[in-house]
Amino acid sequence: MIELVVHVLVLIGLIISAVLTITFKDLLAAALASGVFSLLISVEFYILQAPDVAISQAAVGAGLTTAIFIIAIRATQRFEGETE
Amino acid sequence: MFLNLPYVTVVLLTCLGIAAILFKRNLLKILLGINILESAVNLLIIAIGYREGGVAPIYTLAPSTNMVLPTPQALVLTSIVIGVATSALLLSFSIIIYRKYGTVNVNLIRELRE
Amino acid sequence: MTDPWLALPFWYPVVAVLLFLALLATVRLALGPTPADRAVAVDTVNTLVIASLILLSVQFNEMIFIDVAIVYAILSFVSTLFIAKYIGGELSG
Amino acid sequence: MIPFLITTGSVLVFYLILTAGSGTIGLWSLSELVAGVCASVVAGLLTKSFLCHKGDYRMLNPVRLVLAVCYVIGPFFLEMTKANLDVAYRVITMRIRPGIIRVQSDLKSDLGIFMLANSITLTPGTITVDIDEETHDLYIHNINVGEGDEVRPAFRDHELFSLANLPAWIRRIAE
Amino acid sequence: MKQIIALITILVFAGSLLMIVTNFQFGVPIKSDMDDYFLKFGQVQTGTNNQCTSVTFDFRGFDTLGESTVLFTAVMGVALMFRRFIRGEDDADE
Amino acid sequence: MAVDGLVLSTGYGLWSPLAWIVTFVIALIACYLLWRLGVSSYKPGTEQSAPYLSGNKADDPTALHVPGGNLYWGFIEGLKWYYDRIIPLHTGIVTDYLIWMFGVAAILLVLVMVVI
Amino acid sequence: MRMSKIVRTATDILYPFIIIFGFYIILHGHLTPGGGFQGGAVVATGTALVLVAYSWKELPGLVSKNLLWFQESGGLLLFIGAGLAAMIIGFPFFYNWLAGSGSIFGTPVAFGPNPGDLNTGGFLPIMNIAVGVEVWGGLVMVLLYLLSALEREERA
Amino acid sequence: MIAEMLIVLVLVIGTIFNALGVIGLLRFPDIYTRMHATTKATTFGSIFTSLAVVIYGFWRLFVTADSQFLTLAIHAIIAIFALAFTNAVSSHAIARAAHRMGVRPIPAVCDRLEEFKP
Amino acid sequence: MISDFIWANSPILLVAIPLIGAFICPLIGKVSTDVRRAWVMGIVTLTTAIAAIVVYRVYTEGIVTYVFGAAASGMTVPMDSGGIPIRIIFTIDPMGALMEIITAVVGFSVIFYSLSADARRSGLEQYYTLFLLLIASVMGMVSTGDLFNFFVFIEISSMACAGLIAYRIERGRAVEAAIKYFIISTVAAIFLLFAIAILYGEYNALNIAMIASRMQFTPLDKVALVLIVVALLAKCGAVPMHFWTPDSYGLAPSAVTAMLVVASQASLYGLFRFVFTMYNLTFTAGMMGWTLIIIGVLSMVIGVTMAIPQKDVKRLMAFHAVSQTGYMLLGVGVGLAVLGNASLMDQFGRMAMEGGIFHIINHAMYKGLLFLTAGAIIYRVGTRDLNKLGGLGHQMKWTMVFFIIGALAIAGVPPLNGFASKLMIYESVYLFNPLLSIIAMVVSILTLASFVKVFHSIFMGPQRPEFSEVKEAPRPMLIAMGILAFVVILFGLIPVQVVSTLISPAAHALIDRAGYIAAVLGGV
């Protein structure tokens, strides 16, 4: 029962962070939320007994994708822009 | 035991990713949508390979018969690497686009039409 | 599997509480007026999740799963530094 | 050469700690030792210019290392516990009076100022916000500035700690 | 108009993918004969404890070669993007 | 017969490259013969080679060239109703392209699921 | 631009240990969770730590692009060469010709969490090292190129 | 039994401090005070929850003499060090960045750094 | 000894040699430019030779299988596994061999071409590396018998293509084309991965033959089928998803464009492989066939009508590529639609499929030739606007001849190869549905019309003063074009031999699902 609770919490966190990633107008915040998303999906892999994948996802999602993304934001623009 | 919650999550994440791809106008946001979509597929593959009460496919203790399937993990490893490579390439394209066009809004990146 | 220590009921509840706290911290992630607030929230989530990963590795009785937590502890530092460097306006050539 | 040896040695120790309990030669197996030496030589070659950046080898002194361990589990941990009780009190009562103050320190080495800054961050009511690169003055966010303290231009470093004189410890370790 | 089409599309996708939820049962793989082979013989054939690695590098090693090549390709693409131009390389075209 | 191997038969029609080549060669020979019948009093560079436009002076040759964009003006004008619909579809916005892709997938999904 | 002195000192202390931890993950890829890609990503992130704490231009001769190119190509060539070696001794491509051979990396493996049986796994450790080296070079190179793009942005 | 009690005690302490940190994160008015809550309390709490794992590992090592529990304990200690080390430094980095970005401590009584760098 | 080695390992050498060439290429470029050229040329020649060996092997021995990492290369099913293949298996049947011929020929001539075309540019080491990677990935895509491996190769090919499209980044439009192509192909690859996940979850197998033998046609299989079809249609540029095609074909360097055509054909090959081998005779065969037919007809019509008003020569040719893709889809779609009916199949279905498959190879050849001529013109003249070009027939005679050959071939004028395949498609499709055949013919006429326009604008007319300095294209370019033109004429003159030796076995291999399964799983 209690593992179900843990599982559900992680899945809810996934959905929330995905929604936040999409809805933020500030791309920096979106990148942060995407970092949380990949962290939580790594936890989900961990719970589903895939530690290799969890390390991989943590390394990529936490460290590198966020870093590359922030450099890209720095090189482009930070806000999404309201105009069509 | 866990019902089919991971699969439901996969469906929801897929919808969110597609929504980000189709409704957002910013290239970097579209990239984030693609990332979410990829993560959804990865989660689906891992969830397919899960066995109730299984342990990781690493022989740390005595041999156990109830291990989760190893192939999905191998597939997802490959898929994650492909995801990071995709992100890197797409972001560098975006940087060049911004340098040339002054924007990353897809509605304004349309010199090639008709 | 017959290890009596595994039946001890105190790992999972703590993990559940920690993850719940991590979810609470995402509220600050959603609200935070400045990016720095959001970075603090992400840092908090990272710490809490690392703690729960360490506990989960004991729960699963797989001692080497703890490597994941170490990797995450190190790597989240790097991404936090990148964020800090960016919002401090120091990220340049 | 000396930086390479120091880096390799410390890295090898870390590797051996990581793989402790793997075999029969002491706590380690033979292949583990061989792999550890190879890996640490490579890592030492690649990172020798970092760990011994300033050409300052005083941390090789075993007394200082022992003191460092004592420092972490002794006074530092004590201050940290107090800090957390303090935070708990402030979280519950919301009785805060924050401000950024300037702290002067006579620590000279990089490691010393680094340890002091981290100690300040993890101990009562204070967070290091910025550092003056030349004079090593720390700018500190204090959650509860004392009455009348906001007019003081600078503090001494030991005034921040109440239970133990952490700067003195750090001076003994790192200077 | 486009928004409505996109919304309908997403709904259709969600409906189709819900079939995954109804057809697969979480925790019970439908078939597992290939993976059972890996779990049974992998340790003996490849001499590894980590069956995930043995699948990644031995049984499906060619995929891993492809994966590394993907990374290599991406690095090449990024290097191509940020290369330095040689002098006088103006595009005569257009 | 060796020629059989060169005939592409589709059941209703056939295509024989060999016969075609023979025809082509015959046509070439005929052309050559016709060319030989001509009078060789042509001198390049004189007014014989200039185009005769009812006695008017010829235009500058470069101005006579019809640029490619104008070639099928009539065709495009005649199918204006079609082109007015089809060209705006190529908007140049990548999201629209993705909507097309997802839309086709959705239509096919509905077809596969519902119709059959 | 550099970050503050505290971050730089922390980087100096942490960097060798991150590198060795990445090596640990690479070398133990066939025994514990981890492997070439994961370890390579950890090491690359360690280098990213240096890149972020210092300015990428003032790195003391560590991150040279030539070395990175060589790592990238060399890792992949080692990988594919391990496969081709099987072909040369008469087996199909990617045949695990070292497993169970009794020579280097050829002893059978025992059960255990951290048994120190590094000398097992056939050519899997070689491949792990190859992939690790390649991933390290590749990811750091991506970061370096993106950072150099930033610099060019500022000059323009 | 004593070990169990100890583990439960440590876990409870850790959880409480983590909770306090998160509450502080939600309640405090500006970023610097929030950072007080998160940095100190969550680091301390996480150290305590991980300390439970260390105690568990050493206790089981003592009982069973199985070397994998030594691995567990050592890796948990390393995780604790990594956690404390990186948390302190990264909170300093964020605070510095926030101040450079122009976030001022809102209810502050004094701001010496403002005078140092106008 | 060495010949035995190469003979036995030829399927993997086909992929491994370009890969090794690509891995060494960035290092060797640091030595000298000439060394790099010689290296690239040698690698491509070697690849072509190996491809010839593989093709010869396939046409003499039947389906060739190669198992990675098994104790013996022919051991597709291990003894103790209970009859399931567990490793990655290369399965090359005549259809795959046909695609390998295309890749080898086009790749060889295109590398030869670009050695002279791009000699004065920067970033050439990455350029050639990506080119070799593209060749390797296309070879892998058409050789592999494993679903996930196909996905990996398709990712490599789309990344290499995107990098190559954006090669001239000083034009922002090239990067725009590349990013559009890359986003669409990434989403397509995610679709494919979704389908793979579903199929893996149902059958716990990744081998195509294994999945085919276990196929049960559940609703999930339908979802997977739709995802696969849409993904690969998008990758090959069929109509509602064709928007990336003119952009990327138009903006890439011409040599790359010729190779992009081949990469698209490889996706088409994947589509045919999955539909025919994995889902052969399901209850969706008729519907899928009609889907392919409708999409094919749409591609033909919209492609050619959009081509007519274009002013950019390469963009115009790109729209023709869309239109020609429609022919292939039409031919093979007709074959798929009547797959279950043996009498109809004998009557015209097989012929339609042969026509469609023959069109693949013809299209790769003449479209490659046309793009190379366009590239030569742009290289010498510096503009691609049809309104500004004119009168080049005076100086670029050989280019004009090659252009005429290509244009007549694409329009289906005898005696060139386009005519042969189009004749087969017309005749057989007429029996299936006369309307479709008539549409195809009309499209063919419009194709001819639009190429008359191109020919007129580029080569006809008086010599223009601004082009008086223009010279003939460099000799390596002409040789590269000559190779392709030779193949075009050759296939036009001996279509029967080509059809009976190359095309008919390929079509048979697509239909013969049991043979494919038996080659992998051992007689079922």
XYZ file of C-alpha atoms in Angstrom, chain G residues 1 3-4 19 41 46 62 71 75 82 93 102 113 115 119 128 136 143:
18
model
C 33.812 35.387 -16.458
C 32.524 32.763 -10.499
C 33.376 33.724 -6.940
C 36.643 12.383 -12.265
C 28.436 11.694 -18.607
C 32.805 17.269 -13.921
C 43.393 21.166 -19.739
C 39.215 11.148 -27.433
C 36.963 5.907 -28.208
C 37.041 -4.554 -30.320
C 31.450 -9.046 -35.613
C 40.787 -17.136 -18.929
C 27.198 -6.620 -4.626
C 32.791 -8.365 -5.473
C 38.708 -9.150 -14.332
C 32.745 0.538 -21.377
C 33.401 12.437 -22.287
C 29.588 22.455 -24.246
